PDB file of C-alpha atoms and ligand atoms in Angstrom:
ATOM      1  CA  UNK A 251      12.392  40.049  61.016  1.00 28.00           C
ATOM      2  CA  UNK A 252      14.153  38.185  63.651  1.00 36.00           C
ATOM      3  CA  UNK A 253      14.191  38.194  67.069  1.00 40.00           C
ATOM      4  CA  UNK A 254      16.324  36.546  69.809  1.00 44.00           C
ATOM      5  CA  UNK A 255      15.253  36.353  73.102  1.00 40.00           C
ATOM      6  CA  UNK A 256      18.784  35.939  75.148  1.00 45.00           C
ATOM      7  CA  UNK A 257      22.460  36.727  73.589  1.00 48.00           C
ATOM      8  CA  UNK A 258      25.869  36.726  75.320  1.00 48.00           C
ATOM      9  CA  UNK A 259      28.035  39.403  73.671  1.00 49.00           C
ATOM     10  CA  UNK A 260      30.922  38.842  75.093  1.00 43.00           C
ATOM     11  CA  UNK A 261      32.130  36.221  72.153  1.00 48.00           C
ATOM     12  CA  UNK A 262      30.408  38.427  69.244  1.00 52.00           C
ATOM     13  CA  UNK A 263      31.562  41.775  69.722  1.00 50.00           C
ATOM     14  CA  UNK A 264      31.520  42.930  65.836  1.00 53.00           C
ATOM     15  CA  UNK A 265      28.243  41.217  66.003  1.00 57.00           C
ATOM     16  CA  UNK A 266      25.174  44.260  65.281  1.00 60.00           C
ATOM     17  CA  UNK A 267      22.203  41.763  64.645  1.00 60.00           C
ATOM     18  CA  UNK A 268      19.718  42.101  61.691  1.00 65.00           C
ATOM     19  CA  UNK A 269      17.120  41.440  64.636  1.00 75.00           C
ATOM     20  CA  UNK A 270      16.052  42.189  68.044  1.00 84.00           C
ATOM     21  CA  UNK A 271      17.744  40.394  71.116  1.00 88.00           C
ATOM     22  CA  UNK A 272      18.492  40.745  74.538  1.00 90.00           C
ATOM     23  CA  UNK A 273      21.824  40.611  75.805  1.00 90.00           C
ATOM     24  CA  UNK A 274      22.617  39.707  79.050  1.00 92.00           C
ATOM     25  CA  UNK A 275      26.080  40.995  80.818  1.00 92.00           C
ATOM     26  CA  UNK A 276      27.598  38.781  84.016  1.00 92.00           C
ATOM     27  CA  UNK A 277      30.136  41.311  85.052  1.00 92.00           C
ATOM     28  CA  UNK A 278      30.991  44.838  84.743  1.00 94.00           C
ATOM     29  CA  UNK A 279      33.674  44.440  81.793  1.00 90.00           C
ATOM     30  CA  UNK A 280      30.982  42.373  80.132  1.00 89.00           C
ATOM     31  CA  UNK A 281      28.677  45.183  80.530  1.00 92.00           C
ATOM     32  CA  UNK A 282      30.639  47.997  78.914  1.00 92.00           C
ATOM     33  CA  UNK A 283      30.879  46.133  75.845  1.00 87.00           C
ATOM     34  CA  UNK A 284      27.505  45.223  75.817  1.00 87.00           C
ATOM     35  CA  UNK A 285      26.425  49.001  76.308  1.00 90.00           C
ATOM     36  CA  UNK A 286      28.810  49.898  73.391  1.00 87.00           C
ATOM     37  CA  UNK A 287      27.466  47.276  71.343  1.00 85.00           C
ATOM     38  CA  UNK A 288      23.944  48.191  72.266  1.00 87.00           C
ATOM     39  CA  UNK A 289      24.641  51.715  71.420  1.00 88.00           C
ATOM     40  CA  UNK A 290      25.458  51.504  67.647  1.00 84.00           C
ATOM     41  CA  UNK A 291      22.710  49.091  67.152  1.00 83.00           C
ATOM     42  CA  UNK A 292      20.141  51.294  66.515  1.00 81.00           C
ATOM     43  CA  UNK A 293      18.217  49.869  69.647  1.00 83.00           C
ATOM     44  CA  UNK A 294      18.364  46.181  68.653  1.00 83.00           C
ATOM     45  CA  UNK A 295      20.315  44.868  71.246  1.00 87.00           C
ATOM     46  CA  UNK A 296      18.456  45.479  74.805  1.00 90.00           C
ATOM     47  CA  UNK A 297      20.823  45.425  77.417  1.00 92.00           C
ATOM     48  CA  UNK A 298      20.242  42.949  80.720  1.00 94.00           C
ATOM     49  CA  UNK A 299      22.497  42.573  83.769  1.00 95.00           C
ATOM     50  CA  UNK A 300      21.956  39.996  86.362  1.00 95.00           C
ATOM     51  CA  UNK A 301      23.836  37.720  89.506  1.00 96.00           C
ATOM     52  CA  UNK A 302      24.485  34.712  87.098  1.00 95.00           C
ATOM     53  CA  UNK A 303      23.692  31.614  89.431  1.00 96.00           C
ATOM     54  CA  UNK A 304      27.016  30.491  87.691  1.00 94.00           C
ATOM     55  CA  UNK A 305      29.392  32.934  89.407  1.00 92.00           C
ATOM     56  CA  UNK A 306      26.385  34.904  91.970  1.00 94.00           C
ATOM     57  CA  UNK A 307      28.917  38.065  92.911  1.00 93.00           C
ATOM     58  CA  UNK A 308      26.515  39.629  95.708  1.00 96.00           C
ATOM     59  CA  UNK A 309      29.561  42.783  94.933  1.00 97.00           C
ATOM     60  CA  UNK A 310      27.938  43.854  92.172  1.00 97.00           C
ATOM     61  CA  UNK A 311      24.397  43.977  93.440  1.00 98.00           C
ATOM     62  CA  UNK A 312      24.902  47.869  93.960  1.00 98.00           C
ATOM     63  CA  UNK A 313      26.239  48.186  90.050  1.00 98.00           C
ATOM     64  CA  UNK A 314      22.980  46.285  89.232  1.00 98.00           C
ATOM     65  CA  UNK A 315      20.716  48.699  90.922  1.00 98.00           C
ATOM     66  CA  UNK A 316      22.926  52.013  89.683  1.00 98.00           C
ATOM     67  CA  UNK A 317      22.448  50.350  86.243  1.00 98.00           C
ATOM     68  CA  UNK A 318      18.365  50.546  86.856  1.00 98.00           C
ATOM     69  CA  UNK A 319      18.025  53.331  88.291  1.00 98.00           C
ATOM     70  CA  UNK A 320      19.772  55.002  85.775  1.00 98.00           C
ATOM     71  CA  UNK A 321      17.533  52.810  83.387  1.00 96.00           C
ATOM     72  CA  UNK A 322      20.626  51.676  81.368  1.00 96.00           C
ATOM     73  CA  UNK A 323      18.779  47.916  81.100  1.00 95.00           C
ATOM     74  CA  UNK A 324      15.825  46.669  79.897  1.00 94.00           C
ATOM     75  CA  UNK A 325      15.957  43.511  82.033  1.00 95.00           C
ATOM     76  CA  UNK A 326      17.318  42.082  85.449  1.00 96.00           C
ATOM     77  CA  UNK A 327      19.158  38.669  84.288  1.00 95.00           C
ATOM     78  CA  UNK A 328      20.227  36.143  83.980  1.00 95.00           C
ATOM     79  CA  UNK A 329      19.944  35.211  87.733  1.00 96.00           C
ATOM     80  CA  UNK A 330      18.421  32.446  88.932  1.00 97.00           C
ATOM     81  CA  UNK A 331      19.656  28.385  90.245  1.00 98.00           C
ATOM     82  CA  UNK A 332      22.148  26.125  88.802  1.00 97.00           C
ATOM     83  CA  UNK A 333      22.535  22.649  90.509  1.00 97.00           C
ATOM     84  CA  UNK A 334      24.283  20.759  87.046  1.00 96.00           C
ATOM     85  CA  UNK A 335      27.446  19.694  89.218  1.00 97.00           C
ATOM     86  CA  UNK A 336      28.204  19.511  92.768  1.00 97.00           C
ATOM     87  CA  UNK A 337      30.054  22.237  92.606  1.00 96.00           C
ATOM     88  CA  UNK A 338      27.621  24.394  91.352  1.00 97.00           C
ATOM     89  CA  UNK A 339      25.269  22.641  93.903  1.00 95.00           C
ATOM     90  CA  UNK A 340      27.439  23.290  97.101  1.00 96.00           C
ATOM     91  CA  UNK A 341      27.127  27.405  96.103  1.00 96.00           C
ATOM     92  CA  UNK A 342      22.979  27.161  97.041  1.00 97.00           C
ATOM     93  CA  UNK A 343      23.555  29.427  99.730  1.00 97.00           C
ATOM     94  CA  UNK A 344      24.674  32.133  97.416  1.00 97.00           C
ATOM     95  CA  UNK A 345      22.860  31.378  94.475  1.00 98.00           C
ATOM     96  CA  UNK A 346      19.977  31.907  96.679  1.00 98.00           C
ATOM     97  CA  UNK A 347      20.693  35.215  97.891  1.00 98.00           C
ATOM     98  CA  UNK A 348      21.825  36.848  94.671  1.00 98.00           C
ATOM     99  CA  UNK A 349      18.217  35.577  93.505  1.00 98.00           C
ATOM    100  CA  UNK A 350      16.373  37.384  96.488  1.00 98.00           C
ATOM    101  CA  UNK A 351      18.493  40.670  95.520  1.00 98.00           C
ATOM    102  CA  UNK A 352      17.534  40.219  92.027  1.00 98.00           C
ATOM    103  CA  UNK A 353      13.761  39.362  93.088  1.00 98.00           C
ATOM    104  CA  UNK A 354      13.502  42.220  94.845  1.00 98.00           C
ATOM    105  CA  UNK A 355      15.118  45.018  92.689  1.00 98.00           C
ATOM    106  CA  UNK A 356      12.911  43.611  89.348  1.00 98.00           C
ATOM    107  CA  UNK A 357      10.579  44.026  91.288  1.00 98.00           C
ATOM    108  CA  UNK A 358      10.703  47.527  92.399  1.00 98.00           C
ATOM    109  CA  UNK A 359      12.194  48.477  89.007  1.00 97.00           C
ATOM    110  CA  UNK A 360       9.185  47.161  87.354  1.00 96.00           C
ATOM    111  CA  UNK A 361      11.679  45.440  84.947  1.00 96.00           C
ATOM    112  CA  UNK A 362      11.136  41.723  83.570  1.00 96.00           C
ATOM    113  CA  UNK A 363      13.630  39.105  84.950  1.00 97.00           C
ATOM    114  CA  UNK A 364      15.347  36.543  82.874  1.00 96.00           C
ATOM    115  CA  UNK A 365      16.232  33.019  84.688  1.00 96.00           C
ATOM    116  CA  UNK A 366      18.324  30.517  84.336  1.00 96.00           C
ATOM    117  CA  UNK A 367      17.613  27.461  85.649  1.00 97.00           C
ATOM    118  CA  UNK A 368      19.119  23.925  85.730  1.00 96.00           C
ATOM    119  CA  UNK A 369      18.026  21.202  87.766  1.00 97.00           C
ATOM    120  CA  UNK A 370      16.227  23.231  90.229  1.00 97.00           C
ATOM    121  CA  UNK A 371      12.855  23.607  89.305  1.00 98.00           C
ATOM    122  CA  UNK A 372      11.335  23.228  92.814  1.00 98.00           C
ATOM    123  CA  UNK A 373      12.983  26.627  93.795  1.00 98.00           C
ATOM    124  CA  UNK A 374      10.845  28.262  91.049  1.00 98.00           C
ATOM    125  CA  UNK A 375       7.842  27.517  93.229  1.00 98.00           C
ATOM    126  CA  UNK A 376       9.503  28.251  96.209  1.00 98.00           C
ATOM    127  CA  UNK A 377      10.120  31.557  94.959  1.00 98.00           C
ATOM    128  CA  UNK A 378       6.491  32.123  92.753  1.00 98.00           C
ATOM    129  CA  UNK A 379       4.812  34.201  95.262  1.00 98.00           C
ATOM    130  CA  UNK A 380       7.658  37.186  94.426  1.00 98.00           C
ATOM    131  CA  UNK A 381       7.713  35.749  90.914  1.00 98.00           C
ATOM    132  CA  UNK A 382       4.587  36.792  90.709  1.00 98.00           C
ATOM    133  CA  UNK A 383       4.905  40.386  91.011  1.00 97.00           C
ATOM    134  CA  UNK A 384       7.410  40.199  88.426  1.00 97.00           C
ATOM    135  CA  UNK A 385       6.238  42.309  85.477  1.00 95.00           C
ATOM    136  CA  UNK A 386       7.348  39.532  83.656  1.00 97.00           C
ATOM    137  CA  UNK A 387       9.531  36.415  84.158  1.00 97.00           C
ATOM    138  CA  UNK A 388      11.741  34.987  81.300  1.00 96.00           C
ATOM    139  CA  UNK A 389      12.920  31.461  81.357  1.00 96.00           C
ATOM    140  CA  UNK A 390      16.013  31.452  78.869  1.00 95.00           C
ATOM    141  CA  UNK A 391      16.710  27.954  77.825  1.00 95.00           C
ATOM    142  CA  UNK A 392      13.736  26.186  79.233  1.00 97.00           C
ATOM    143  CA  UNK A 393      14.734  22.613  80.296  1.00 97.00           C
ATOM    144  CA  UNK A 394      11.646  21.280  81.903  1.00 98.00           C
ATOM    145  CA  UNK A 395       8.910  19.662  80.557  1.00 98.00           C
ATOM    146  CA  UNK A 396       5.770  21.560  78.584  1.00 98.00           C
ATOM    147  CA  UNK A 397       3.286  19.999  82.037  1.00 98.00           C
ATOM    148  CA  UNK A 398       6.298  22.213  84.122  1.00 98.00           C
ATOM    149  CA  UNK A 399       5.779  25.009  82.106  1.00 98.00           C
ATOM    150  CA  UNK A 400       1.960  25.114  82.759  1.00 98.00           C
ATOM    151  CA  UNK A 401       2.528  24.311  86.321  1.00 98.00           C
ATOM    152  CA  UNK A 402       4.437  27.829  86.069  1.00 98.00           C
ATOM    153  CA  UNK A 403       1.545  30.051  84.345  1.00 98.00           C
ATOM    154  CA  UNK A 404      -0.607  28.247  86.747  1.00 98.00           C
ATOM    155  CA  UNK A 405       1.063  29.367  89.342  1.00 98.00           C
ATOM    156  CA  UNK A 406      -0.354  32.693  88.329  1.00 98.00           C
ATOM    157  CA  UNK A 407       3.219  34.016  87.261  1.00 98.00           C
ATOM    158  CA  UNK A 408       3.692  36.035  83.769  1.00 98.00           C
ATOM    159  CA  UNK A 409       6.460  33.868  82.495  1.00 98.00           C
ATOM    160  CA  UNK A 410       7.545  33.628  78.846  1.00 97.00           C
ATOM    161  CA  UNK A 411       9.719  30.195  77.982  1.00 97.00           C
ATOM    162  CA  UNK A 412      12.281  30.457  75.839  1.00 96.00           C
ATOM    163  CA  UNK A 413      14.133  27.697  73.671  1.00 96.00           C
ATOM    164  CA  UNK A 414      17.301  27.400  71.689  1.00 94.00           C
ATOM    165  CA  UNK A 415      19.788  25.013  70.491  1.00 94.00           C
ATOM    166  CA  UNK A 416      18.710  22.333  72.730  1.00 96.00           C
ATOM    167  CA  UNK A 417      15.870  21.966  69.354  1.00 97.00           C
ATOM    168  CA  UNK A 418      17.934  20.999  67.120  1.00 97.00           C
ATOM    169  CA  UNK A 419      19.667  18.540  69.013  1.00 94.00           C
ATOM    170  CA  UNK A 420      16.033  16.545  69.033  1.00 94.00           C
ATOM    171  CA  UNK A 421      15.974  17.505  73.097  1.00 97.00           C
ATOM    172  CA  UNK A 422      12.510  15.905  73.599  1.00 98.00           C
ATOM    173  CA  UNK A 423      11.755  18.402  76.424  1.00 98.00           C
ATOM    174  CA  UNK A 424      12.092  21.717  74.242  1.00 98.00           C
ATOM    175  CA  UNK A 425      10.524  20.265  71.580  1.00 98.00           C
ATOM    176  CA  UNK A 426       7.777  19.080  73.355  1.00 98.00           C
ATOM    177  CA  UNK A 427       6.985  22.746  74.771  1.00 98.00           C
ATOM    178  CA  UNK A 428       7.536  24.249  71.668  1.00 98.00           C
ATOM    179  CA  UNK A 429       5.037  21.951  70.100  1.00 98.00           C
ATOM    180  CA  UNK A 430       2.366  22.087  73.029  1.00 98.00           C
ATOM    181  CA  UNK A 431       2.918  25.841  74.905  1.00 98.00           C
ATOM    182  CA  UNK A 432       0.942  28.735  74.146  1.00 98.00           C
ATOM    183  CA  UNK A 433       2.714  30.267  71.284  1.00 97.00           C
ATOM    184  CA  UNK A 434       1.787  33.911  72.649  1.00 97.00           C
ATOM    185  CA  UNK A 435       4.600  32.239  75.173  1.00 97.00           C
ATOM    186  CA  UNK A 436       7.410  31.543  73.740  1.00 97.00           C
ATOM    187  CA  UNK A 437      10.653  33.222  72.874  1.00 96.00           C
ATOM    188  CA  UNK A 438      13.608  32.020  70.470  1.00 95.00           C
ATOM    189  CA  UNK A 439      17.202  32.233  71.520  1.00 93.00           C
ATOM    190  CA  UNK A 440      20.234  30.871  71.030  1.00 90.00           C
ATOM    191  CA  UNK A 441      22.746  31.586  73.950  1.00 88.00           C
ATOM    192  CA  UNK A 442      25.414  32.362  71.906  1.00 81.00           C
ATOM    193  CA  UNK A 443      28.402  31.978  72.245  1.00 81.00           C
ATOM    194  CA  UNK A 444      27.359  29.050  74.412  1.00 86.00           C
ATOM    195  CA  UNK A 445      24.922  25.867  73.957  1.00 87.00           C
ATOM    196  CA  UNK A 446      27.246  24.337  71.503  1.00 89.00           C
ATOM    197  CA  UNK A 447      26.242  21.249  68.974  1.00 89.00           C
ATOM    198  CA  UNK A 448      28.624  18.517  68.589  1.00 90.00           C
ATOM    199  CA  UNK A 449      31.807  19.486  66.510  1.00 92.00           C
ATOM    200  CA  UNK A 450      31.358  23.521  67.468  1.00 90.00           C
ATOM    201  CA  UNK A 451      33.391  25.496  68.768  1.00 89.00           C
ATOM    202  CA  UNK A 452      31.063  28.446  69.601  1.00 86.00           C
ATOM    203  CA  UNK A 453      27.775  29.293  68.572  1.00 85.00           C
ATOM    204  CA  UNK A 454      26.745  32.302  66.624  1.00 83.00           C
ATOM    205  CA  UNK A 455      24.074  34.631  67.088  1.00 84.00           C
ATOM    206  CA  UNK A 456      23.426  34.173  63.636  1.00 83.00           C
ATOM    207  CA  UNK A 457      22.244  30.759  64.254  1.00 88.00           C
ATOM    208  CA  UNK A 458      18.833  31.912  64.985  1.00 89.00           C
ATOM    209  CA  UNK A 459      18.235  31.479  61.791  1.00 90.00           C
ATOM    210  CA  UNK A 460      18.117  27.461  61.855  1.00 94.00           C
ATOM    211  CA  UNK A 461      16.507  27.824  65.569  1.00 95.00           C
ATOM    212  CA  UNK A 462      13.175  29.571  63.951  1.00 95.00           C
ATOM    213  CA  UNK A 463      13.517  26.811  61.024  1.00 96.00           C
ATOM    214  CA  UNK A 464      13.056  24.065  63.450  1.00 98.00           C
ATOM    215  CA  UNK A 465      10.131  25.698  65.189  1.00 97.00           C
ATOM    216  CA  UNK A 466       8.350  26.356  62.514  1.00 98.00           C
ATOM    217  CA  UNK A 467       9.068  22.858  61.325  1.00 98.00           C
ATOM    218  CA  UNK A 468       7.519  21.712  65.685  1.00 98.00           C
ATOM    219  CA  UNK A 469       4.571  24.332  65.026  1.00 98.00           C
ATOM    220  CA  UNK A 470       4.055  23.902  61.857  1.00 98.00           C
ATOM    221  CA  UNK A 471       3.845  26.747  60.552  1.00 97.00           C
ATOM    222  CA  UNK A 472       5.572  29.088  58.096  1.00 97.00           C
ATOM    223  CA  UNK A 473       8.348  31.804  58.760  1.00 95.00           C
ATOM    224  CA  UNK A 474       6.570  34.841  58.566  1.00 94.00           C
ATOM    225  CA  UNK A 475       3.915  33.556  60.778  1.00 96.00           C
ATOM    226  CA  UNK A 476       6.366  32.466  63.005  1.00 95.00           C
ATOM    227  CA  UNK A 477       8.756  35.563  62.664  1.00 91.00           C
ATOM    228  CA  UNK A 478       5.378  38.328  63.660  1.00 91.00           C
ATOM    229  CA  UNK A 479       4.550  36.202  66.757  1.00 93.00           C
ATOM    230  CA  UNK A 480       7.859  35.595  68.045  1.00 92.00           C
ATOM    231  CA  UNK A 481       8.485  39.909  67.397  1.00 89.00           C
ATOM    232  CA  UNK A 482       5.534  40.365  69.420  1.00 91.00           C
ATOM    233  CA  UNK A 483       6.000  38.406  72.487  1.00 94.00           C
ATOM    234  CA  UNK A 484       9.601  39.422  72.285  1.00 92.00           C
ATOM    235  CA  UNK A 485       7.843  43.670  73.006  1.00 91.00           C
ATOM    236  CA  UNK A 486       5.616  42.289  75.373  1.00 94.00           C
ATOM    237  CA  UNK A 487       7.625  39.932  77.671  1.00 95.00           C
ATOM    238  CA  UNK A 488      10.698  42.827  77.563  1.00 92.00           C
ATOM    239  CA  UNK A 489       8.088  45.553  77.437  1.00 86.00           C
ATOM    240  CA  UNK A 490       7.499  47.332  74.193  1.00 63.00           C
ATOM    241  CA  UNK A 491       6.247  50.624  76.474  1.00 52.00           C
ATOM    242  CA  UNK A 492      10.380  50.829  78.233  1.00 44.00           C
ATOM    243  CA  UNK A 493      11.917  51.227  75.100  1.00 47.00           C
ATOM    244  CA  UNK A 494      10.967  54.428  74.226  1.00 43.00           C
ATOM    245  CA  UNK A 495      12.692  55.580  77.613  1.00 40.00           C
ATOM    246  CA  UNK A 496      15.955  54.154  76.772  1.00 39.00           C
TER     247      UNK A 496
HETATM  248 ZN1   ZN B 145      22.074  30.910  81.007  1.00 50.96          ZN
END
């Protein structure tokens, strides 16, 4: 069995995977078609909806809260801090508040909360003290190094690291964690449709396949190994106990 930690539907909507993933939805249209997606999946696809650092709409904060309370996702995300350009960069002001809103409502909904991050890993600390009341904090496409990633845990916050296409560009960084982390914390993604190699247009969901291939080539270890741990931290960072309440 397979399992993806992270998967943007929005390019793959005839896509029903042959393993478990979370999806996470930017925008209300985004949603929908997630949800319908989600629906004839026979609960593979966990639904997500976050304040994307990318685009942080504080306007559909109160669509992300009707969507918990209602308990139509499994996890608040992506949200989180994306300084690549200086564009991106110049929105801190709003990237930061759509975080706080997020912060807050994973918190009191008890759901985990799955960040994206890019050249902002000092606001991760800033923020660990509500981090760590997070049930549990996802990190979709790690990009720090495996000593960051400790630094994290150490910090006392329940964080799972996840890594995708980034390994099988050689990306010494993901490598490295997937080689040196805890494997009870790592996750397996691959961001479709985005996180393209050289030469691709899009990626596909179904490129997990080569993602686990390449771990267990880091780890060293074989598939089915690989394939049982990576199902179980997938329950426990999303929260095996939730699902049956969906
Ligand atoms: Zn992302």
């Amino acid at each position: 069995m397979f399992c993806d930690s992270h998967l943007h539907i929005a390019e793959c909507e005839n896509f029903i995977p042959a393993h478990f993933c979370c999806s996470c939805a930017h925008s209300k249209k985004e949603f929908f078609i997630q949800e319908e997606i989600a629906l004839k999946s026979s609960g593979k696809v966990l639904c997500a909806f976050g304040l994307h650092p990318q685009k942080p709409l504080l306007e559909n904060a109160d669509f992300l809260e009707t969507l918990l309370t209602q308990k139509r996702i499994i996890a608040l995300g992506e949200t989180g801090f994306d300084f690549f350009t200086p564009e991106l960069k110049s929105c801190i002001v709003q990237q930061k508040k759509a975080f706080e809103v997020c912060l807050e409502l994973a918190t009191e909904h008890k759901v985990p909360l799955v960040v994206h991050d890019r050249k902002a890993l000092d606001l991760v600390f800033f923020y660990s003290a509500g981090l760590k009341k997070c049930a549990s904090v996802v990190f979709h496409s790690f990009a720090f190094t495996a000593r960051d990633a400790a630094s994290i845990l150490n910090h006392g916050i329940n964080a799972y690291f996840s890594f995708g296409k980034p390994l099988l560009n050689g990306n010494k960084k993901s490598i490295g964690c997937v080689k040196e982390l805890p494997l009870e914390k790592i996750l397996l993604e691959t961001d479709a449709p985005y996180q393209t190699l050289k030469g691709e247009e899009k990626t596909s969901p179904l490129q997990i396949k080569q993602i686990y291939e390449k771990a267990c080539e880091v780890r060293g270890m074989n598939m089915e190994t690989l394939e049982n741990c990576m199902f179980k931290n997938f329950f426990t960072a999303f929260g095996v106990s939730n699902l049956n309440s969906l």
